Amino acid sequence: MSKLPENFQFSKTFEVGSFQVNPKGQIRLKDLADLLQESAWLHADSADFGRVLLKENLMWALSRLDIKVFKSPVWGQKITVFTGGRGIEKLFAFREFLVISETDEVLARAMSSWLLVDTESKRIQRPEKVLSDRLFSSEVPDWRPVKLELPSLPYLSATDREVATSDLDLYNHVNNTSYIRWVEDLIGSEDMVISGLLINYLAECKNKDLIRLSLHGDEDSCQIVGEIAGRKVFLATAPILKD
């Protein structure tokens, strides 16, 4: 495979560590999302629309993320994450990811939508303010993470979780991958295994917030709701991996 396939603009190779895998030796979805997030930051920093925005009181907030895993990377495996801008639609900037093995096998794909937020006023800004046409064109990708509705599947279980300092990011909010860890833990408590995840981030969570996590599902898929005092903070859905 060429160095930058499918018009991707940046790549980074990682080795899956022992601390990133589940009891089967496969990378956890949360840890895969960590690598996607790190690749996005590195790409943004390399093109001056990453950490430099902090000086202008701007930040990127992940709004939606759709991850599809075809074959889970395993402990010790070297994988390459490709990423690139995939257009702008109104206030959303889209970023795609491709994860491949050393033999060019496609292991996972993901699409994400981001919002540019003023850190002081909390108002959403137009992404064209900081993004170049070269990296983020006006063309909208066919694959876009969709807006999720409230669960329609049967209720299964729920648990309460207090936000801990280890959940927080550099903005002192819950990191987007911490939500994914919560989802994996809740699904795992029902002995379910998922092969991907679509998540909508709706509101911020902060340290010591008490979040109610509710799981709904059937034999094919599951739906998860996170809320604080009745206020929805995220919605997620995932396909169930069959034995």
PDB file of C-alpha atoms in Angstrom:
ATOM      1  CA  MET A   1       0.000   0.000   0.000  1.00  0.00           C
ATOM      2  CA  SER A   2       1.253   3.491  -0.800  1.00  0.00           C
ATOM      3  CA  LYS A   3       2.388   5.732   2.021  1.00  0.00           C
ATOM      4  CA  LEU A   4      -0.764   7.865   2.013  1.00  0.00           C
ATOM      5  CA  PRO A   5      -3.643   5.906   0.407  1.00  0.00           C
ATOM      6  CA  GLU A   6      -7.118   7.214  -0.405  1.00  0.00           C
ATOM      7  CA  ASN A   7      -6.054  10.864  -0.202  1.00  0.00           C
ATOM      8  CA  PHE A   8      -5.226  10.635   3.493  1.00  0.00           C
ATOM      9  CA  GLN A   9      -2.927  13.418   4.661  1.00  0.00           C
ATOM     10  CA  PHE A  10      -1.098  12.015   7.689  1.00  0.00           C
ATOM     11  CA  SER A  11       0.000   8.666   9.119  1.00  0.00           C
ATOM     12  CA  LYS A  12       1.459   7.343  12.353  1.00  0.00           C
ATOM     13  CA  THR A  13       2.629   3.819  13.206  1.00  0.00           C
ATOM     14  CA  PHE A  14       2.020   2.378  16.675  1.00  0.00           C
ATOM     15  CA  GLU A  15       2.771  -0.907  18.417  1.00  0.00           C
ATOM     16  CA  VAL A  16      -0.109  -2.274  20.486  1.00  0.00           C
ATOM     17  CA  GLY A  17       1.043  -2.463  24.104  1.00  0.00           C
ATOM     18  CA  SER A  18       0.181  -4.967  26.812  1.00  0.00           C
ATOM     19  CA  PHE A  19      -1.674  -2.217  28.705  1.00  0.00           C
ATOM     20  CA  GLN A  20      -4.006  -1.640  25.736  1.00  0.00           C
ATOM     21  CA  VAL A  21      -5.488  -5.108  25.327  1.00  0.00           C
ATOM     22  CA  ASN A  22      -8.333  -7.118  26.839  1.00  0.00           C
ATOM     23  CA  PRO A  23      -8.059 -10.658  28.295  1.00  0.00           C
ATOM     24  CA  LYS A  24      -8.118 -12.050  24.741  1.00  0.00           C
ATOM     25  CA  GLY A  25      -5.070  -9.986  23.807  1.00  0.00           C
ATOM     26  CA  GLN A  26      -7.087  -7.739  21.479  1.00  0.00           C
ATOM     27  CA  ILE A  27      -6.950  -3.961  21.641  1.00  0.00           C
ATOM     28  CA  ARG A  28      -9.788  -2.408  23.593  1.00  0.00           C
ATOM     29  CA  LEU A  29     -12.036  -0.065  21.641  1.00  0.00           C
ATOM     30  CA  LYS A  30     -11.156   2.738  24.046  1.00  0.00           C
ATOM     31  CA  ASP A  31      -7.444   2.255  23.364  1.00  0.00           C
ATOM     32  CA  LEU A  32      -7.988   2.144  19.615  1.00  0.00           C
ATOM     33  CA  ALA A  33      -9.893   5.422  19.946  1.00  0.00           C
ATOM     34  CA  ASP A  34      -6.920   6.820  21.900  1.00  0.00           C
ATOM     35  CA  LEU A  35      -4.679   6.108  18.899  1.00  0.00           C
ATOM     36  CA  LEU A  36      -7.159   7.745  16.536  1.00  0.00           C
ATOM     37  CA  GLN A  37      -7.305  10.809  18.768  1.00  0.00           C
ATOM     38  CA  GLU A  38      -3.514  11.009  19.022  1.00  0.00           C
ATOM     39  CA  SER A  39      -3.177  10.771  15.239  1.00  0.00           C
ATOM     40  CA  ALA A  40      -5.733  13.550  14.815  1.00  0.00           C
ATOM     41  CA  TRP A  41      -3.816  15.801  17.222  1.00  0.00           C
ATOM     42  CA  LEU A  42      -0.486  15.098  15.521  1.00  0.00           C
ATOM     43  CA  HIS A  43      -1.956  15.866  12.112  1.00  0.00           C
ATOM     44  CA  ALA A  44      -3.610  19.054  13.367  1.00  0.00           C
ATOM     45  CA  ASP A  45      -0.391  20.209  15.047  1.00  0.00           C
ATOM     46  CA  SER A  46       1.608  19.544  11.877  1.00  0.00           C
ATOM     47  CA  ALA A  47      -0.724  21.822   9.903  1.00  0.00           C
ATOM     48  CA  ASP A  48      -1.166  24.554  12.547  1.00  0.00           C
ATOM     49  CA  PHE A  49      -4.786  23.909  13.495  1.00  0.00           C
ATOM     50  CA  GLY A  50      -4.138  21.905  16.670  1.00  0.00           C
ATOM     51  CA  ARG A  51      -2.723  23.099  19.981  1.00  0.00           C
ATOM     52  CA  VAL A  52      -1.843  26.473  18.488  1.00  0.00           C
ATOM     53  CA  LEU A  53      -5.574  27.288  18.625  1.00  0.00           C
ATOM     54  CA  LEU A  54      -5.400  27.412  22.422  1.00  0.00           C
ATOM     55  CA  LYS A  55      -3.659  30.778  22.089  1.00  0.00           C
ATOM     56  CA  GLU A  56      -6.763  32.030  20.278  1.00  0.00           C
ATOM     57  CA  ASN A  57      -9.123  30.574  22.908  1.00  0.00           C
ATOM     58  CA  LEU A  58     -10.355  27.937  20.472  1.00  0.00           C
ATOM     59  CA  MET A  59     -10.643  24.176  20.834  1.00  0.00           C
ATOM     60  CA  TRP A  60     -11.863  21.187  18.852  1.00  0.00           C
ATOM     61  CA  ALA A  61     -14.756  19.253  20.408  1.00  0.00           C
ATOM     62  CA  LEU A  62     -15.571  15.800  19.092  1.00  0.00           C
ATOM     63  CA  SER A  63     -19.282  15.649  18.302  1.00  0.00           C
ATOM     64  CA  ARG A  64     -19.754  12.200  16.759  1.00  0.00           C
ATOM     65  CA  LEU A  65     -17.539   9.169  16.161  1.00  0.00           C
ATOM     66  CA  ASP A  66     -18.305   6.043  14.140  1.00  0.00           C
ATOM     67  CA  ILE A  67     -15.755   3.199  14.487  1.00  0.00           C
ATOM     68  CA  LYS A  68     -15.994  -0.018  12.474  1.00  0.00           C
ATOM     69  CA  VAL A  69     -13.596  -2.824  13.447  1.00  0.00           C
ATOM     70  CA  PHE A  70     -13.083  -5.627  10.938  1.00  0.00           C
ATOM     71  CA  LYS A  71     -10.235  -7.417  12.729  1.00  0.00           C
ATOM     72  CA  SER A  72      -9.011  -6.360  16.166  1.00  0.00           C
ATOM     73  CA  PRO A  73      -5.312  -5.473  16.429  1.00  0.00           C
ATOM     74  CA  VAL A  74      -3.512  -7.632  18.998  1.00  0.00           C
ATOM     75  CA  TRP A  75      -0.759  -7.223  21.588  1.00  0.00           C
ATOM     76  CA  GLY A  76       2.617  -6.542  19.980  1.00  0.00           C
ATOM     77  CA  GLN A  77       1.178  -5.883  16.528  1.00  0.00           C
ATOM     78  CA  LYS A  78       2.383  -2.843  14.625  1.00  0.00           C
ATOM     79  CA  ILE A  79      -0.440  -0.876  13.057  1.00  0.00           C
ATOM     80  CA  THR A  80      -0.546   2.312  11.014  1.00  0.00           C
ATOM     81  CA  VAL A  81      -3.270   4.911  11.440  1.00  0.00           C
ATOM     82  CA  PHE A  82      -3.990   7.133   8.438  1.00  0.00           C
ATOM     83  CA  THR A  83      -6.113  10.239   8.840  1.00  0.00           C
ATOM     84  CA  GLY A  84      -7.251  13.246   6.878  1.00  0.00           C
ATOM     85  CA  GLY A  85      -9.837  15.976   6.523  1.00  0.00           C
ATOM     86  CA  ARG A  86     -13.013  14.971   4.717  1.00  0.00           C
ATOM     87  CA  GLY A  87     -14.896  18.194   4.164  1.00  0.00           C
ATOM     88  CA  ILE A  88     -17.112  20.645   6.015  1.00  0.00           C
ATOM     89  CA  GLU A  89     -20.894  20.759   6.369  1.00  0.00           C
ATOM     90  CA  LYS A  90     -22.235  23.844   8.131  1.00  0.00           C
ATOM     91  CA  LEU A  91     -20.573  23.747  11.583  1.00  0.00           C
ATOM     92  CA  PHE A  92     -19.180  20.203  11.287  1.00  0.00           C
ATOM     93  CA  ALA A  93     -15.659  19.375  10.112  1.00  0.00           C
ATOM     94  CA  PHE A  94     -15.212  15.718   9.147  1.00  0.00           C
ATOM     95  CA  ARG A  95     -12.128  13.585   9.740  1.00  0.00           C
ATOM     96  CA  GLU A  96     -11.656  10.009   8.543  1.00  0.00           C
ATOM     97  CA  PHE A  97      -9.334   7.279   9.840  1.00  0.00           C
ATOM     98  CA  LEU A  98      -7.982   4.065   8.342  1.00  0.00           C
ATOM     99  CA  VAL A  99      -6.110   1.442  10.396  1.00  0.00           C
ATOM    100  CA  ILE A 100      -3.972  -1.155   8.611  1.00  0.00           C
ATOM    101  CA  SER A 101      -1.560  -3.940   9.557  1.00  0.00           C
ATOM    102  CA  GLU A 102       2.050  -4.356   8.419  1.00  0.00           C
ATOM    103  CA  THR A 103       0.719  -6.522   5.575  1.00  0.00           C
ATOM    104  CA  ASP A 104      -1.701  -3.770   4.472  1.00  0.00           C
ATOM    105  CA  GLU A 105      -4.758  -5.583   5.820  1.00  0.00           C
ATOM    106  CA  VAL A 106      -7.546  -3.152   6.690  1.00  0.00           C
ATOM    107  CA  LEU A 107      -8.274  -3.615  10.397  1.00  0.00           C
ATOM    108  CA  ALA A 108     -10.608  -0.714  11.120  1.00  0.00           C
ATOM    109  CA  ARG A 109     -12.111   2.464   9.741  1.00  0.00           C
ATOM    110  CA  ALA A 110     -13.639   5.449  11.480  1.00  0.00           C
ATOM    111  CA  MET A 111     -15.339   8.718  10.612  1.00  0.00           C
ATOM    112  CA  SER A 112     -15.688  11.635  12.986  1.00  0.00           C
ATOM    113  CA  SER A 113     -17.323  15.057  13.079  1.00  0.00           C
ATOM    114  CA  TRP A 114     -15.858  17.952  15.041  1.00  0.00           C
ATOM    115  CA  LEU A 115     -16.985  21.366  16.253  1.00  0.00           C
ATOM    116  CA  LEU A 116     -14.759  24.409  16.713  1.00  0.00           C
ATOM    117  CA  VAL A 117     -15.607  26.012  20.067  1.00  0.00           C
ATOM    118  CA  ASP A 118     -14.606  29.283  21.702  1.00  0.00           C
ATOM    119  CA  THR A 119     -13.265  28.235  25.123  1.00  0.00           C
ATOM    120  CA  GLU A 120     -14.436  31.437  26.823  1.00  0.00           C
ATOM    121  CA  SER A 121     -17.896  32.045  25.355  1.00  0.00           C
ATOM    122  CA  LYS A 122     -18.555  28.327  24.608  1.00  0.00           C
ATOM    123  CA  ARG A 123     -20.009  29.434  21.277  1.00  0.00           C
ATOM    124  CA  ILE A 124     -19.474  27.268  18.209  1.00  0.00           C
ATOM    125  CA  GLN A 125     -17.364  28.858  15.472  1.00  0.00           C
ATOM    126  CA  ARG A 126     -17.301  28.152  11.755  1.00  0.00           C
ATOM    127  CA  PRO A 127     -14.498  25.630  11.047  1.00  0.00           C
ATOM    128  CA  GLU A 128     -13.395  27.531   7.924  1.00  0.00           C
ATOM    129  CA  LYS A 129     -11.994  30.073  10.363  1.00  0.00           C
ATOM    130  CA  VAL A 130      -8.937  27.874  10.963  1.00  0.00           C
ATOM    131  CA  LEU A 131      -9.022  25.123   8.313  1.00  0.00           C
ATOM    132  CA  SER A 132      -7.461  25.362   4.873  1.00  0.00           C
ATOM    133  CA  ASP A 133      -9.296  24.342   1.706  1.00  0.00           C
ATOM    134  CA  ARG A 134      -6.374  22.050   0.938  1.00  0.00           C
ATOM    135  CA  LEU A 135      -7.133  19.839   3.946  1.00  0.00           C
ATOM    136  CA  PHE A 136     -10.889  20.324   4.360  1.00  0.00           C
ATOM    137  CA  SER A 137     -12.746  20.929   1.111  1.00  0.00           C
ATOM    138  CA  SER A 138     -16.351  22.034   0.752  1.00  0.00           C
ATOM    139  CA  GLU A 139     -17.288  18.546  -0.480  1.00  0.00           C
ATOM    140  CA  VAL A 140     -19.234  16.540   2.088  1.00  0.00           C
ATOM    141  CA  PRO A 141     -18.303  12.842   2.496  1.00  0.00           C
ATOM    142  CA  ASP A 142     -20.898  10.154   1.774  1.00  0.00           C
ATOM    143  CA  TRP A 143     -20.115   8.507   5.109  1.00  0.00           C
ATOM    144  CA  ARG A 144     -21.013  10.794   7.994  1.00  0.00           C
ATOM    145  CA  PRO A 145     -21.656   9.809  11.628  1.00  0.00           C
ATOM    146  CA  VAL A 146     -25.413  10.027  12.066  1.00  0.00           C
ATOM    147  CA  LYS A 147     -27.457  11.653  14.792  1.00  0.00           C
ATOM    148  CA  LEU A 148     -28.741   9.028  17.214  1.00  0.00           C
ATOM    149  CA  GLU A 149     -32.249   8.832  18.615  1.00  0.00           C
ATOM    150  CA  LEU A 150     -33.246   7.691  22.098  1.00  0.00           C
ATOM    151  CA  PRO A 151     -33.107   3.912  22.664  1.00  0.00           C
ATOM    152  CA  SER A 152     -35.855   1.751  21.198  1.00  0.00           C
ATOM    153  CA  LEU A 153     -34.469  -1.624  22.319  1.00  0.00           C
ATOM    154  CA  PRO A 154     -35.446  -3.408  25.573  1.00  0.00           C
ATOM    155  CA  TYR A 155     -33.901  -2.108  28.794  1.00  0.00           C
ATOM    156  CA  LEU A 156     -31.195  -4.397  30.200  1.00  0.00           C
ATOM    157  CA  SER A 157     -29.352  -2.695  33.045  1.00  0.00           C
ATOM    158  CA  ALA A 158     -27.998   0.547  34.467  1.00  0.00           C
ATOM    159  CA  THR A 159     -25.222   1.756  36.720  1.00  0.00           C
ATOM    160  CA  ASP A 160     -24.044   5.021  38.249  1.00  0.00           C
ATOM    161  CA  ARG A 161     -20.498   6.264  37.813  1.00  0.00           C
ATOM    162  CA  GLU A 162     -18.764   9.263  39.325  1.00  0.00           C
ATOM    163  CA  VAL A 163     -16.363  11.104  37.041  1.00  0.00           C
ATOM    164  CA  ALA A 164     -12.787  10.700  38.302  1.00  0.00           C
ATOM    165  CA  THR A 165      -9.726  12.825  37.620  1.00  0.00           C
ATOM    166  CA  SER A 166      -8.334  10.039  35.417  1.00  0.00           C
ATOM    167  CA  ASP A 167     -11.306  10.589  33.073  1.00  0.00           C
ATOM    168  CA  LEU A 168     -10.374  14.215  32.351  1.00  0.00           C
ATOM    169  CA  ASP A 169      -8.541  15.757  29.399  1.00  0.00           C
ATOM    170  CA  LEU A 170      -6.386  18.882  29.129  1.00  0.00           C
ATOM    171  CA  TYR A 171      -9.523  21.048  29.037  1.00  0.00           C
ATOM    172  CA  ASN A 172     -10.634  19.600  32.400  1.00  0.00           C
ATOM    173  CA  HIS A 173     -13.584  17.845  30.739  1.00  0.00           C
ATOM    174  CA  VAL A 174     -14.146  14.113  30.368  1.00  0.00           C
ATOM    175  CA  ASN A 175     -12.003  12.848  27.498  1.00  0.00           C
ATOM    176  CA  ASN A 176     -14.033  11.448  24.615  1.00  0.00           C
ATOM    177  CA  THR A 177     -12.313   8.062  24.959  1.00  0.00           C
ATOM    178  CA  SER A 178     -13.289   7.833  28.640  1.00  0.00           C
ATOM    179  CA  TYR A 179     -16.925   7.628  27.538  1.00  0.00           C
ATOM    180  CA  ILE A 180     -15.965   4.691  25.328  1.00  0.00           C
ATOM    181  CA  ARG A 181     -14.326   2.946  28.291  1.00  0.00           C
ATOM    182  CA  TRP A 182     -17.539   3.415  30.287  1.00  0.00           C
ATOM    183  CA  VAL A 183     -19.532   1.908  27.409  1.00  0.00           C
ATOM    184  CA  GLU A 184     -17.191  -1.085  27.141  1.00  0.00           C
ATOM    185  CA  ASP A 185     -17.397  -1.700  30.893  1.00  0.00           C
ATOM    186  CA  LEU A 186     -21.200  -1.555  30.895  1.00  0.00           C
ATOM    187  CA  ILE A 187     -21.526  -3.827  27.872  1.00  0.00           C
ATOM    188  CA  GLY A 188     -18.965  -6.234  29.323  1.00  0.00           C
ATOM    189  CA  SER A 189     -21.019  -6.530  32.516  1.00  0.00           C
ATOM    190  CA  GLU A 190     -23.696  -8.186  30.355  1.00  0.00           C
ATOM    191  CA  ASP A 191     -21.108 -10.509  28.736  1.00  0.00           C
ATOM    192  CA  MET A 192     -21.511  -8.753  25.390  1.00  0.00           C
ATOM    193  CA  VAL A 193     -18.706  -8.072  22.916  1.00  0.00           C
ATOM    194  CA  ILE A 194     -19.029  -5.331  20.302  1.00  0.00           C
ATOM    195  CA  SER A 195     -17.358  -4.921  16.906  1.00  0.00           C
ATOM    196  CA  GLY A 196     -17.573  -1.155  16.630  1.00  0.00           C
ATOM    197  CA  LEU A 197     -19.307   1.877  18.063  1.00  0.00           C
ATOM    198  CA  LEU A 198     -21.249   4.949  17.006  1.00  0.00           C
ATOM    199  CA  ILE A 199     -21.339   7.626  19.697  1.00  0.00           C
ATOM    200  CA  ASN A 200     -22.857  11.110  19.861  1.00  0.00           C
ATOM    201  CA  TYR A 201     -21.364  13.500  22.429  1.00  0.00           C
ATOM    202  CA  LEU A 202     -24.144  15.836  23.574  1.00  0.00           C
ATOM    203  CA  ALA A 203     -22.871  17.723  26.630  1.00  0.00           C
ATOM    204  CA  GLU A 204     -19.716  18.035  28.686  1.00  0.00           C
ATOM    205  CA  CYS A 205     -19.010  16.161  31.916  1.00  0.00           C
ATOM    206  CA  LYS A 206     -16.701  17.406  34.645  1.00  0.00           C
ATOM    207  CA  ASN A 207     -14.919  16.008  37.673  1.00  0.00           C
ATOM    208  CA  LYS A 208     -17.172  14.402  40.316  1.00  0.00           C
ATOM    209  CA  ASP A 209     -20.275  14.531  38.108  1.00  0.00           C
ATOM    210  CA  LEU A 210     -22.483  11.493  38.765  1.00  0.00           C
ATOM    211  CA  ILE A 211     -23.463   9.928  35.468  1.00  0.00           C
ATOM    212  CA  ARG A 212     -26.207   7.351  34.993  1.00  0.00           C
ATOM    213  CA  LEU A 213     -25.384   4.766  32.316  1.00  0.00           C
ATOM    214  CA  SER A 214     -28.302   2.771  30.881  1.00  0.00           C
ATOM    215  CA  LEU A 215     -27.986  -0.219  28.563  1.00  0.00           C
ATOM    216  CA  HIS A 216     -30.643  -1.385  26.114  1.00  0.00           C
ATOM    217  CA  GLY A 217     -30.257  -4.197  23.624  1.00  0.00           C
ATOM    218  CA  ASP A 218     -31.166  -7.429  21.890  1.00  0.00           C
ATOM    219  CA  GLU A 219     -29.165 -10.232  20.287  1.00  0.00           C
ATOM    220  CA  ASP A 220     -27.981  -8.035  17.411  1.00  0.00           C
ATOM    221  CA  SER A 221     -27.153  -4.623  18.863  1.00  0.00           C
ATOM    222  CA  CYS A 222     -27.137  -2.476  21.961  1.00  0.00           C
ATOM    223  CA  GLN A 223     -27.850   1.148  22.814  1.00  0.00           C
ATOM    224  CA  ILE A 224     -26.351   3.158  25.663  1.00  0.00           C
ATOM    225  CA  VAL A 225     -27.483   6.408  27.263  1.00  0.00           C
ATOM    226  CA  GLY A 226     -25.397   8.549  29.590  1.00  0.00           C
ATOM    227  CA  GLU A 227     -27.151  11.241  31.601  1.00  0.00           C
ATOM    228  CA  ILE A 228     -26.612  13.534  34.560  1.00  0.00           C
ATOM    229  CA  ALA A 229     -29.736  14.384  36.570  1.00  0.00           C
ATOM    230  CA  GLY A 230     -31.885  13.618  33.531  1.00  0.00           C
ATOM    231  CA  ARG A 231     -29.724  15.637  31.120  1.00  0.00           C
ATOM    232  CA  LYS A 232     -28.436  13.503  28.233  1.00  0.00           C
ATOM    233  CA  VAL A 233     -24.656  13.761  27.832  1.00  0.00           C
ATOM    234  CA  PHE A 234     -24.097  11.022  25.259  1.00  0.00           C
ATOM    235  CA  LEU A 235     -25.875   8.383  23.180  1.00  0.00           C
ATOM    236  CA  ALA A 236     -24.200   5.333  21.658  1.00  0.00           C
ATOM    237  CA  THR A 237     -25.063   2.228  19.689  1.00  0.00           C
ATOM    238  CA  ALA A 238     -22.993  -0.818  18.783  1.00  0.00           C
ATOM    239  CA  PRO A 239     -23.366  -4.107  16.897  1.00  0.00           C
ATOM    240  CA  ILE A 240     -23.029  -7.271  18.991  1.00  0.00           C
ATOM    241  CA  LEU A 241     -20.208  -9.562  17.897  1.00  0.00           C
ATOM    242  CA  LYS A 242     -21.542 -13.098  17.455  1.00  0.00           C
ATOM    243  CA  ASP A 243     -19.487 -16.147  18.480  1.00  0.00           C
TER     244      ASP A 243
END
